[in-house]
Amino acid sequence: MLWSGWGDPALARELPEQVRALLRDFLGVRAPDVPAVGLESVRLPPVALSEPVLGALAGVVGSAYVLTSHEARVRHTRGKSTPDLLRMRAGDGSAAPDAVVLPGSHEEVAELLRVCSAGRVAVIPFGGGTSVVGGLTAPGPGFTGVIALDLGRLDRLLSVDPESLVASFEPGVRAPEAERLLAAHGLTLGHFPQSFEYATLGGFAAARSSGQASAGYGRFDDMVVGLTVATPTGILDLGRAPKSAAGPDLRQLVLGSEGAFGVITSLRLRVRRAPEERRYEGWRFGTFAEGTAAMRALAQEGPLPTVLRLSDETETMIGLAKPDTIGSGGSGCLLIAGYESARASGWGSVAARQAGAAAVLSRMGGEPLGAEPGKAWEHGRFSAPYLRDSLLGAGATVETLETAGFWANLPRLYDAVRLALAGALGSPLVMCHVSHVYETGASLYFTVVVAQEGDPVAQWERAKEAANAAIVTAGGTITHHHGVGRDHRDAYAAEVGPVGVSILQAVKARLDPAGILNPGTLVPPTA
Ligand SMILES: Cc1cc2nc3c(=O)[nH]c(=O)nc-3n(C[C@H](O)[C@H](O)[C@H](O)COP(=O)(O)OP(=O)(O)OC[C@H]3O[C@@H](n4cnc5c(N)ncnc54)[C@H](O)[C@@H]3O)c2cc1C
């Protein structure tokens, strides 16, 4: 993973001339290309952890797994939001951990939490490092040091129960590896977020992730049937049955807890039989309102495709749903529908579902575009993040944000966020798509592009604050799938109210009395 950007540096992409022209003519981007500093030039604070504490950590995991090198610290500094990348590109490593520690078992994680609690060392669980909400930022003063707890050595498939369709994994397994391991059993998880190539199963659970095929396979939190969690006060082992009436479901307390309550050391996941067939296709709608009405009809009446995504007029015009041919979009609103079939999934044949959905989409005013747009989307489905690096280098800021709401409130939410972004940024390019639908509502995912000002981080923070306030006021949730981290903490507090906040604080105080687990993330500090 590129430390200052996304993905494999060999796959970095030059901006096509159409895009450069768009930036110049439409957004007024004039800045010359600004390359990132070299990794060796990133400025890090000195290692604050004392030798005895480093020795105690090495006593738990072995000295080979306590890293304090410049490179290891840089690679575990922050996540992959645009402000994170802007700071890293400028050589600002002020949020670096003092050490990177790689445990090899649940027992080692538990022992590390004991050592760190006793020594008041902050612990930031680190999966794939793809957080976009400030979930991996070292806390300020108040600790004797900070470690990134890299879960990469916990990378095994532990068991497969083909009868129940449950697979048990360690948390550091990256998504492509999970799919590869399951494919050997004829199974799939079906979780394909845009961060698929690098994110881990533990990170998906900790941040309540949602993938591109969520209409068919569900969100990641729907897939988790059991969890083992190491906390400073003991072990939580949850999930004896798919559903239970035994009190509140404590699994839900761990899902979305973002490393603030404990470290997930294994997960039991619902898996599906691998699809025998996949088909993707495109449809065009005249307006976003018509397209969302068609999605609602599919979500409420069925048949629901496995993948369902609708770009608004601006996103369609720019062609963002097909990043490999960006800059050459069309008119109206592009809808991508994907169908997968698998024996025993209960989904029926691809042909039957495709025909059923086509009848609904036609009735709702859609024009079929055939397989080509679907294939283009499938081909480019993980490419957009590479484009962000090129845009940042070219003097444009590009960032995404997302929310969700009930169908009846979606137009208000859509307008409120766009207005807030325009108010804060002047004339940004704001694109939107819907890619996660439910019977009662859907998510809205915005991509914003704007010419960078002198301080692009401050510029984006201004926009983000305005968008957060608009989401809260318009009655949406502050996040549908990116999570809370530090960036959404205040808005999350507003969403759950003072009693909700006091519950979070009480759980935190009970599980993590020394307050060492990912301080500043998710849970507002006690006044
Ligand atoms: C380019 C890009 C595209 C993205 N696309 C999507 C998308 O389509 N859908 C989506 O849902 N998200 C998306 N994200 C956000 C991100 O990938 C998800 O939040 C993902 O769940 C994070 O997984 P990770 O393994 O990288 O976790 P990290 O980023 O390493 O950690 C995320 C949070 O969980 C905590 N954590 C990690 N592992 C554990 C553990 N084992 N136990 C306890 N806490 C833990 C961390 O401390 C942190 O607070 C995207 C991010 C990027 C950069």
Coordinates of C-alpha atoms and ligand atoms in Angstrom, one line a residue:
M1 CA 0.0 0.0 0.0
L2 CA 1.3 3.4 -0.9
W3 CA 2.0 5.2 2.4
S4 CA 0.9 8.6 1.0
G5 CA -2.0 7.5 -1.2
W6 CA -4.0 4.5 -2.3
G7 CA -3.0 1.0 -3.4
D8 CA -0.2 -0.4 -5.4
P9 CA 2.1 2.4 -6.6
A10 CA 2.5 0.5 -9.8
L11 CA -1.1 1.0 -10.6
A12 CA -0.9 4.8 -10.2
R13 CA -2.8 6.6 -13.0
E14 CA -2.0 9.6 -15.1
L15 CA -5.0 12.0 -15.4
P16 CA -6.6 11.7 -18.8
E17 CA -6.5 15.0 -20.8
Q18 CA -10.3 15.3 -20.6
V19 CA -10.1 15.3 -16.8
R20 CA -7.3 17.9 -16.8
A21 CA -9.5 20.1 -19.1
L22 CA -12.5 19.6 -16.7
L23 CA -10.4 20.6 -13.7
R24 CA -9.1 23.7 -15.6
D25 CA -12.2 24.9 -17.3
F26 CA -14.9 23.8 -14.8
L27 CA -13.2 24.1 -11.5
G28 CA -10.4 26.6 -12.2
V29 CA -7.6 24.3 -11.0
R30 CA -4.5 26.2 -11.9
A31 CA -1.9 24.9 -9.4
P32 CA 1.2 23.1 -10.8
D33 CA 1.5 19.4 -9.9
V34 CA 2.6 19.0 -6.3
P35 CA 4.3 15.6 -5.6
A36 CA 4.3 14.0 -2.2
V37 CA 7.5 14.3 -0.1
G38 CA 9.6 11.2 0.1
L39 CA 8.9 8.7 2.9
E40 CA 12.2 9.4 4.5
S41 CA 11.3 13.2 4.7
V42 CA 8.1 12.7 6.8
R43 CA 8.6 14.5 10.1
L44 CA 7.9 12.2 13.1
P45 CA 8.0 13.0 16.8
P46 CA 10.7 11.1 18.8
V47 CA 9.7 7.7 20.2
A48 CA 8.1 8.6 23.6
L49 CA 7.8 5.0 24.9
S50 CA 10.5 4.2 27.5
E51 CA 12.9 1.2 27.0
P52 CA 11.3 -0.7 29.9
V53 CA 7.8 -0.4 28.3
L54 CA 9.2 -1.4 24.9
G55 CA 10.9 -4.3 26.6
A56 CA 7.6 -5.3 28.2
L57 CA 5.8 -5.2 24.9
A58 CA 8.6 -7.3 23.3
G59 CA 8.2 -9.7 26.2
V60 CA 4.7 -10.4 25.1
V61 CA 5.1 -10.7 21.3
G62 CA 8.9 -11.1 20.8
S63 CA 11.2 -8.3 19.8
A64 CA 10.9 -9.0 16.1
Y65 CA 7.2 -7.9 16.4
V66 CA 7.8 -4.5 18.1
L67 CA 8.8 -2.1 15.3
T68 CA 10.0 1.5 15.9
S69 CA 11.6 2.1 12.5
H70 CA 10.8 5.3 10.6
E71 CA 9.1 3.4 7.8
A72 CA 6.9 1.2 10.1
R73 CA 5.8 4.3 12.0
V74 CA 5.0 6.3 8.8
R75 CA 3.0 3.4 7.3
H76 CA 0.9 3.2 10.4
T77 CA 0.2 7.0 10.7
R78 CA -3.4 7.9 10.1
G79 CA -5.8 6.3 7.6
K80 CA -6.8 7.1 4.1
S81 CA -9.2 10.0 4.2
T82 CA -8.3 13.0 2.0
P83 CA -7.1 15.2 4.9
D84 CA -5.0 12.2 6.1
L85 CA -3.4 11.9 2.7
L86 CA -2.9 15.7 2.3
R87 CA -1.1 15.8 5.6
M88 CA 1.1 12.8 4.8
R89 CA 1.9 14.1 1.3
A90 CA 3.1 17.3 3.0
G91 CA 5.4 15.3 5.3
D92 CA 3.3 15.8 8.5
G93 CA 3.8 12.7 10.6
S94 CA 2.8 14.3 13.9
A95 CA 0.1 11.7 14.5
A96 CA 2.5 8.7 14.3
P97 CA 2.5 5.9 16.8
D98 CA 5.6 5.4 18.8
A99 CA 5.8 1.7 17.9
V100 CA 4.0 -0.8 15.8
V101 CA 3.2 -4.1 17.7
L102 CA 2.1 -7.3 15.9
P103 CA 0.5 -9.9 18.2
G104 CA 0.2 -13.5 17.0
S105 CA -2.7 -14.7 19.1
H106 CA -5.8 -13.7 21.1
E107 CA -3.7 -14.4 24.3
E108 CA -1.0 -12.0 23.2
V109 CA -3.6 -9.3 22.4
A110 CA -5.1 -9.7 25.9
E111 CA -1.7 -9.5 27.6
L112 CA -0.7 -6.4 25.5
L113 CA -3.9 -4.7 26.7
R114 CA -2.9 -5.6 30.3
V115 CA 0.6 -4.2 29.9
C116 CA -0.7 -1.0 28.1
S117 CA -3.4 -0.4 30.7
A118 CA -0.8 -0.7 33.5
G119 CA 1.6 1.7 31.7
R120 CA -1.0 4.0 30.3
V121 CA 0.0 3.4 26.7
A122 CA -2.7 4.2 24.1
V123 CA -3.5 1.3 21.8
I124 CA -4.9 1.9 18.2
P125 CA -6.1 -1.4 16.7
F126 CA -4.9 -1.3 13.0
G127 CA -6.5 -3.6 10.4
G128 CA -6.0 -2.6 6.8
G129 CA -5.4 1.1 7.7
T130 CA -8.2 2.3 5.3
S131 CA -10.3 4.3 7.8
V132 CA -11.6 7.5 6.3
V133 CA -13.0 9.0 9.5
G134 CA -9.9 9.6 11.5
G135 CA -10.1 6.2 13.3
L136 CA -6.4 5.7 13.3
T137 CA -5.1 9.0 14.6
A138 CA -2.8 9.0 17.7
P139 CA -4.3 10.8 20.6
G140 CA -2.8 14.0 22.1
P141 CA -1.2 14.2 25.6
G142 CA -2.2 12.1 28.6
F143 CA -0.5 8.9 27.6
T144 CA 3.1 7.6 28.1
G145 CA 3.1 6.6 24.4
V146 CA 1.0 5.2 21.6
I147 CA 1.2 1.8 19.8
A148 CA -0.5 0.8 16.6
L149 CA -1.7 -2.7 17.2
D150 CA -1.3 -4.2 13.8
L151 CA -3.5 -7.3 13.4
G152 CA -1.8 -8.5 10.2
R153 CA -0.3 -11.7 11.8
L154 CA -3.8 -12.9 12.8
D155 CA -4.6 -13.9 9.3
R156 CA -6.0 -17.4 9.3
L157 CA -9.3 -19.0 8.3
L158 CA -10.0 -21.0 11.5
S159 CA -12.8 -23.2 10.4
V160 CA -15.6 -23.7 7.9
D161 CA -19.0 -25.2 8.9
P162 CA -20.5 -26.1 5.5
E163 CA -23.8 -27.2 7.0
S164 CA -24.5 -24.0 8.8
L165 CA -22.7 -21.9 6.2
V166 CA -20.5 -20.2 8.9
A167 CA -16.8 -19.6 8.5
S168 CA -14.6 -18.5 11.4
F169 CA -11.7 -16.1 10.7
E170 CA -9.0 -14.2 12.6
P171 CA -9.5 -10.4 12.2
G172 CA -6.4 -9.5 10.1
V173 CA -7.4 -11.5 7.0
R174 CA -7.7 -9.0 4.1
A175 CA -10.9 -9.3 2.0
P176 CA -9.3 -10.7 -1.2
E177 CA -7.6 -13.4 0.9
A178 CA -10.9 -14.2 2.7
E179 CA -12.5 -14.7 -0.7
R180 CA -9.6 -16.9 -1.9
L181 CA -9.8 -19.1 1.2
L182 CA -13.5 -19.4 0.9
A183 CA -13.4 -20.1 -2.8
A184 CA -11.5 -23.3 -2.0
H185 CA -14.8 -24.4 -0.3
G186 CA -17.1 -23.2 -3.0
L187 CA -18.1 -20.3 -0.8
T188 CA -18.1 -16.5 -0.8
L189 CA -18.6 -13.7 1.7
G190 CA -19.9 -11.4 -0.9
H191 CA -18.5 -8.3 0.7
F192 CA -16.9 -5.9 -1.9
P193 CA -16.5 -2.4 -0.6
Q194 CA -14.3 -0.1 -2.7
S195 CA -11.5 -0.6 -0.1
F196 CA -11.8 -4.4 -0.8
E197 CA -8.1 -4.8 -1.9
Y198 CA -6.7 -3.8 1.5
A199 CA -9.3 -3.7 4.3
T200 CA -9.6 -6.6 6.8
L201 CA -12.5 -8.6 8.2
G202 CA -11.8 -7.1 11.7
G203 CA -11.9 -3.6 10.3
F204 CA -15.2 -4.3 8.5
A205 CA -16.8 -5.4 11.7
A206 CA -15.3 -2.7 13.8
A207 CA -16.5 0.0 11.4
R208 CA -19.8 -1.6 10.2
S209 CA -18.8 -1.6 6.6
S210 CA -21.1 -2.0 3.6
G211 CA -20.1 -3.4 0.2
Q212 CA -21.1 -2.8 -3.4
A213 CA -23.2 -5.9 -3.4
S214 CA -25.0 -5.1 -0.2
A215 CA -28.5 -5.3 -1.9
G216 CA -27.8 -9.1 -2.3
Y217 CA -25.4 -10.0 0.5
G218 CA -26.3 -7.5 3.1
R219 CA -24.0 -5.2 5.1
F220 CA -21.0 -6.7 6.9
D221 CA -22.8 -6.4 10.3
D222 CA -25.6 -8.7 8.8
M223 CA -22.8 -11.3 8.2
V224 CA -21.4 -11.4 11.7
V225 CA -22.9 -14.2 13.7
G226 CA -20.3 -14.4 16.4
L227 CA -17.2 -12.5 17.8
T228 CA -14.4 -13.0 20.3
V229 CA -13.2 -9.7 21.8
A230 CA -10.2 -9.1 24.0
T231 CA -10.8 -6.2 26.4
P232 CA -8.6 -4.8 29.2
T233 CA -11.1 -6.3 31.7
G234 CA -11.5 -9.7 30.1
I235 CA -12.8 -11.7 27.2
L236 CA -16.2 -11.3 25.4
D237 CA -17.3 -14.4 23.5
L238 CA -20.6 -13.7 21.7
G239 CA -23.0 -15.5 19.4
R240 CA -24.4 -19.0 20.0
A241 CA -27.1 -18.9 17.4
P242 CA -28.0 -16.8 14.4
K243 CA -30.7 -14.9 16.4
S244 CA -31.6 -15.0 20.1
A245 CA -34.2 -13.5 22.5
A246 CA -31.6 -13.6 25.3
G247 CA -31.6 -9.9 26.2
P248 CA -30.1 -7.1 24.1
D249 CA -27.7 -8.5 21.4
L250 CA -24.3 -7.6 22.7
R251 CA -22.8 -8.4 19.3
Q252 CA -24.3 -5.1 18.2
L253 CA -22.3 -3.3 20.9
V254 CA -19.0 -4.6 19.4
L255 CA -20.0 -4.0 15.8
G256 CA -19.2 -0.4 15.0
S257 CA -17.1 0.0 18.2
E258 CA -14.0 1.0 16.2
G259 CA -11.5 -0.4 18.6
A260 CA -12.7 1.8 21.5
F261 CA -14.2 -1.1 23.6
G262 CA -11.9 -4.0 22.7
V263 CA -10.0 -5.8 20.0
I264 CA -11.9 -8.3 17.9
T265 CA -9.6 -11.4 17.8
S266 CA -11.9 -13.7 15.8
L267 CA -15.2 -13.5 13.9
R268 CA -17.8 -16.1 12.9
L269 CA -19.3 -15.0 9.6
R270 CA -22.3 -16.1 7.6
V271 CA -21.1 -17.2 4.1
R272 CA -22.9 -18.1 0.9
R273 CA -22.4 -20.6 -1.9
A274 CA -20.3 -18.9 -4.6
P275 CA -22.3 -17.7 -7.5
E276 CA -22.3 -19.7 -10.7
E277 CA -23.3 -16.8 -12.8
R278 CA -23.0 -13.0 -12.6
R279 CA -24.5 -10.4 -15.0
Y280 CA -24.4 -6.6 -14.8
E281 CA -26.3 -4.2 -16.9
G282 CA -27.1 -0.5 -17.3
W283 CA -30.3 1.5 -17.3
R284 CA -30.9 5.2 -17.9
F285 CA -33.4 7.3 -16.1
G286 CA -34.4 10.9 -17.0
T287 CA -33.9 12.3 -13.5
F288 CA -32.4 11.3 -10.1
A289 CA -36.0 11.4 -8.6
E290 CA -37.2 8.9 -11.2
G291 CA -34.3 6.7 -10.7
T292 CA -34.6 6.6 -6.9
A293 CA -38.3 5.9 -7.2
A294 CA -37.4 2.8 -9.4
M295 CA -34.9 1.7 -6.7
R296 CA -37.5 2.0 -4.1
A297 CA -39.9 -0.1 -6.1
L298 CA -37.3 -2.8 -6.4
A299 CA -36.5 -2.6 -2.7
Q300 CA -40.1 -2.8 -1.6
E301 CA -41.6 -5.1 -4.3
G302 CA -38.6 -7.0 -5.5
P303 CA -36.9 -8.7 -7.1
L304 CA -33.9 -6.9 -5.7
P305 CA -30.7 -7.2 -7.8
T306 CA -27.5 -8.2 -6.0
V307 CA -25.8 -4.9 -7.0
L308 CA -27.9 -1.8 -7.4
R309 CA -26.4 1.7 -7.9
L310 CA -27.8 4.9 -9.3
S311 CA -25.7 8.0 -10.2
D312 CA -27.2 11.4 -10.2
E313 CA -27.1 13.7 -13.2
T314 CA -23.7 15.2 -12.4
E315 CA -22.1 11.8 -11.6
T316 CA -23.5 10.4 -14.8
M317 CA -22.3 13.3 -16.9
I318 CA -18.7 13.0 -15.4
G319 CA -18.9 9.2 -15.8
L320 CA -17.7 8.4 -12.3
A321 CA -19.5 5.0 -12.3
K322 CA -17.0 4.0 -15.0
P323 CA -13.7 5.3 -13.7
D324 CA -11.7 3.7 -16.5
T325 CA -13.4 6.0 -19.0
I326 CA -13.9 9.0 -16.8
G327 CA -14.9 12.2 -18.5
S328 CA -17.1 10.5 -21.1
G329 CA -20.4 10.1 -19.3
G330 CA -23.9 10.6 -20.8
S331 CA -27.1 12.4 -20.0
G332 CA -29.8 11.5 -17.4
C333 CA -29.0 9.2 -14.6
L334 CA -27.1 5.9 -15.0
L335 CA -28.4 2.9 -13.0
I336 CA -26.2 -0.3 -12.7
A337 CA -28.0 -3.5 -11.8
G338 CA -26.1 -6.7 -11.1
Y339 CA -27.5 -10.2 -10.7
E340 CA -25.8 -13.2 -9.1
S341 CA -27.1 -16.7 -8.7
A342 CA -26.1 -19.5 -6.4
R343 CA -27.6 -22.8 -5.7
A344 CA -29.2 -22.8 -2.2
S345 CA -29.1 -19.0 -2.0
G346 CA -32.9 -18.8 -2.5
W347 CA -32.3 -16.1 -5.2
G348 CA -33.5 -18.1 -8.2
S349 CA -31.9 -17.9 -11.6
V350 CA -30.2 -14.8 -12.9
A351 CA -32.5 -14.8 -15.9
A352 CA -35.7 -14.9 -13.9
R353 CA -34.5 -12.1 -11.5
Q354 CA -33.2 -10.0 -14.3
A355 CA -36.5 -10.2 -16.2
G356 CA -38.5 -9.5 -13.0
A357 CA -36.4 -6.4 -12.2
A358 CA -36.4 -5.3 -15.8
A359 CA -40.2 -5.2 -15.7
V360 CA -40.1 -2.9 -12.7
L361 CA -37.4 -0.7 -14.1
S362 CA -39.2 -0.3 -17.4
R363 CA -42.5 0.4 -15.7
M364 CA -40.8 3.2 -13.7
G365 CA -39.5 4.9 -16.8
G366 CA -36.0 3.3 -17.2
E367 CA -34.4 2.8 -20.6
P368 CA -32.3 -0.4 -20.9
L369 CA -28.7 0.2 -22.0
G370 CA -27.6 -3.4 -22.2
A371 CA -24.5 -5.1 -20.7
E372 CA -21.8 -2.7 -21.7
P373 CA -22.2 -0.1 -18.8
G374 CA -22.5 -3.0 -16.4
K375 CA -19.2 -4.5 -17.6
A376 CA -17.5 -1.1 -17.5
W377 CA -18.6 -0.6 -13.9
E378 CA -17.4 -4.1 -13.0
H379 CA -14.1 -3.5 -14.6
G380 CA -13.5 -0.2 -12.9
R381 CA -15.2 -0.9 -9.6
F382 CA -12.0 -0.6 -7.5
S383 CA -10.1 2.0 -9.6
A384 CA -11.6 5.3 -8.4
P385 CA -9.3 5.6 -5.3
Y386 CA -6.2 5.6 -7.6
L387 CA -7.7 8.6 -9.4
R388 CA -7.9 10.5 -6.1
D389 CA -4.0 10.5 -5.8
S390 CA -3.6 11.9 -9.2
L391 CA -6.2 14.6 -8.5
L392 CA -4.5 15.6 -5.2
G393 CA -1.2 15.9 -7.1
A394 CA -2.8 18.1 -9.7
G395 CA -4.1 20.6 -7.2
A396 CA -7.7 19.4 -6.8
T397 CA -9.1 18.1 -3.6
V398 CA -11.4 15.1 -3.9
E399 CA -13.2 13.6 -1.0
T400 CA -16.3 11.5 -0.3
L401 CA -19.0 11.6 2.4
E402 CA -22.1 9.6 3.0
T403 CA -25.3 9.4 4.9
A404 CA -28.6 7.5 4.9
G405 CA -32.2 8.2 5.5
F406 CA -35.8 7.1 5.0
W407 CA -37.1 7.3 1.4
A408 CA -39.5 10.1 2.3
N409 CA -36.6 12.2 3.6
L410 CA -34.1 11.4 0.9
P411 CA -34.7 14.4 -1.4
R412 CA -34.4 16.8 1.5
L413 CA -31.1 15.2 2.6
Y414 CA -29.8 15.3 -0.9
D415 CA -30.5 19.0 -1.3
A416 CA -29.3 19.9 2.2
V417 CA -25.8 18.3 1.7
R418 CA -25.3 19.8 -1.8
L419 CA -26.3 23.2 -0.6
A420 CA -24.0 23.0 2.4
L421 CA -21.1 22.0 0.3
A422 CA -21.7 24.8 -2.2
G423 CA -22.0 27.3 0.6
A424 CA -18.7 26.2 2.1
L425 CA -16.7 25.7 -1.0
G426 CA -18.0 28.2 -3.6
S427 CA -18.3 26.2 -6.8
P428 CA -17.3 22.6 -6.1
L429 CA -18.3 19.7 -8.3
V430 CA -20.6 17.6 -6.2
M431 CA -21.7 14.1 -7.5
C432 CA -23.9 11.6 -5.7
H433 CA -25.0 8.0 -6.0
V434 CA -27.3 5.6 -4.2
S435 CA -25.7 2.2 -3.8
H436 CA -27.3 0.7 -0.6
V437 CA -31.1 0.3 -0.5
Y438 CA -33.5 -1.0 2.0
E439 CA -37.3 -1.4 2.1
T440 CA -37.5 1.8 4.2
G441 CA -34.7 3.9 2.8
A442 CA -31.3 4.2 1.2
S443 CA -27.8 5.8 1.6
L444 CA -26.5 8.8 -0.3
Y445 CA -22.8 8.8 -1.2
F446 CA -21.3 12.2 -2.3
T447 CA -18.0 12.8 -4.1
V448 CA -16.8 16.3 -4.0
V449 CA -14.1 17.9 -6.2
V450 CA -12.8 21.4 -5.7
A451 CA -9.7 23.5 -6.6
Q452 CA -7.3 23.5 -3.7
E453 CA -6.9 26.6 -1.6
G454 CA -3.6 27.5 0.1
D455 CA -4.5 25.3 3.1
P456 CA -6.5 22.4 1.6
V457 CA -7.0 20.6 4.9
A458 CA -8.6 23.7 6.5
Q459 CA -10.7 24.1 3.3
W460 CA -12.0 20.6 3.5
E461 CA -12.6 20.7 7.3
R462 CA -14.8 23.8 6.6
A463 CA -16.8 21.9 4.0
K464 CA -17.1 18.8 6.2
E465 CA -18.3 20.7 9.2
A466 CA -21.0 22.3 7.0
A467 CA -22.0 18.9 5.5
N468 CA -22.2 17.2 8.9
A469 CA -24.4 20.0 10.3
A470 CA -26.7 19.7 7.2
I471 CA -27.0 16.0 7.7
V472 CA -27.9 16.3 11.4
T473 CA -30.4 19.1 10.6
A474 CA -32.0 17.3 7.7
G475 CA -32.5 14.2 9.8
G476 CA -30.0 11.8 8.2
T477 CA -27.6 9.5 10.0
I478 CA -24.0 10.9 10.2
T479 CA -22.7 7.8 8.5
H480 CA -24.1 4.8 6.7
H481 CA -20.9 2.8 6.4
H482 CA -17.7 4.8 6.9
G483 CA -18.0 4.8 10.7
V484 CA -17.6 7.5 13.3
G485 CA -13.9 7.8 14.2
R486 CA -12.9 11.3 15.3
D487 CA -14.4 13.1 12.3
H488 CA -18.1 12.2 13.1
R489 CA -17.8 12.0 16.9
D490 CA -19.6 15.2 17.7
A491 CA -22.4 14.6 15.1
Y492 CA -22.8 11.1 16.4
A493 CA -23.2 12.5 19.9
A494 CA -25.9 14.8 18.6
E495 CA -27.6 11.8 16.8
V496 CA -27.8 9.6 19.9
G497 CA -28.4 12.4 22.5
P498 CA -27.0 12.8 26.0
V499 CA -28.4 9.6 27.4
G500 CA -26.9 7.7 24.4
V501 CA -23.6 9.3 25.0
S502 CA -23.6 8.4 28.7
I503 CA -24.3 4.7 27.8
L504 CA -21.3 4.7 25.5
Q505 CA -19.1 6.3 28.2
A506 CA -20.3 3.8 30.8
V507 CA -19.5 0.9 28.5
K508 CA -16.1 2.4 27.8
A509 CA -15.4 2.9 31.5
R510 CA -16.4 -0.6 32.3
L511 CA -14.4 -2.4 29.5
D512 CA -11.4 0.0 29.3
P513 CA -11.0 1.7 32.8
A514 CA -7.6 3.2 31.9
G515 CA -9.1 4.7 28.7
I516 CA -6.2 3.4 26.5
L517 CA -8.3 1.9 23.6
N518 CA -8.3 4.2 20.6
P519 CA -8.8 7.3 22.7
G520 CA -10.8 10.1 21.0
T521 CA -12.5 7.7 18.6
L522 CA -16.2 7.1 18.8
V523 CA -16.9 8.0 22.4
P524 CA -17.0 11.6 23.5
P525 CA -14.8 12.3 26.5
T526 CA -16.6 12.5 29.9
A527 CA -17.0 16.1 30.9
Ligands
LIG1 C1 -10.6 4.2 -1.0 C2 -11.5 3.7 0.1 C3 -12.8 3.2 -0.3 C4 -13.6 2.8 0.8 N1 -14.8 2.2 0.4 C5 -15.6 1.7 1.4 C6 -16.8 1.1 1.1 O1 -17.2 0.9 -0.1 N2 -17.6 0.6 2.1 C7 -17.2 0.8 3.4 O2 -18.0 0.3 4.3 N3 -16.1 1.4 3.7 C8 -15.3 1.9 2.8 N4 -14.1 2.5 3.1 C9 -13.8 2.7 4.6 C10 -13.0 1.5 5.2 O3 -12.4 0.7 4.2 C11 -13.8 0.7 6.0 O4 -14.1 1.5 7.2 C12 -13.2 -0.6 6.5 O5 -14.2 -1.2 7.3 C13 -11.9 -0.5 7.3 O6 -11.3 -1.7 7.4 P1 -9.7 -1.8 7.8 O7 -9.3 -3.2 7.9 O8 -8.9 -1.0 6.8 O9 -9.7 -1.1 9.2 P2 -8.9 0.1 9.8 O10 -9.0 1.3 8.9 O11 -7.5 -0.4 10.1 O12 -9.6 0.3 11.1 C14 -10.9 0.9 11.1 C15 -11.3 1.1 12.6 O13 -11.6 -0.1 13.2 C16 -10.6 -0.4 14.3 N5 -10.2 -1.8 14.1 C17 -9.6 -2.3 13.1 N6 -9.5 -3.6 13.3 C18 -10.0 -3.9 14.5 C19 -10.1 -5.1 15.3 N7 -9.7 -6.3 14.9 N8 -10.7 -5.0 16.5 C20 -11.2 -3.8 17.0 N9 -11.1 -2.6 16.3 C21 -10.5 -2.7 15.1 C22 -9.5 0.7 14.1 O14 -8.9 1.0 15.3 C23 -10.3 1.8 13.4 O15 -10.9 2.6 14.4 C24 -13.3 3.0 2.1 C25 -12.0 3.5 2.4 C26 -11.2 3.9 1.4 C27 -9.8 4.5 1.7

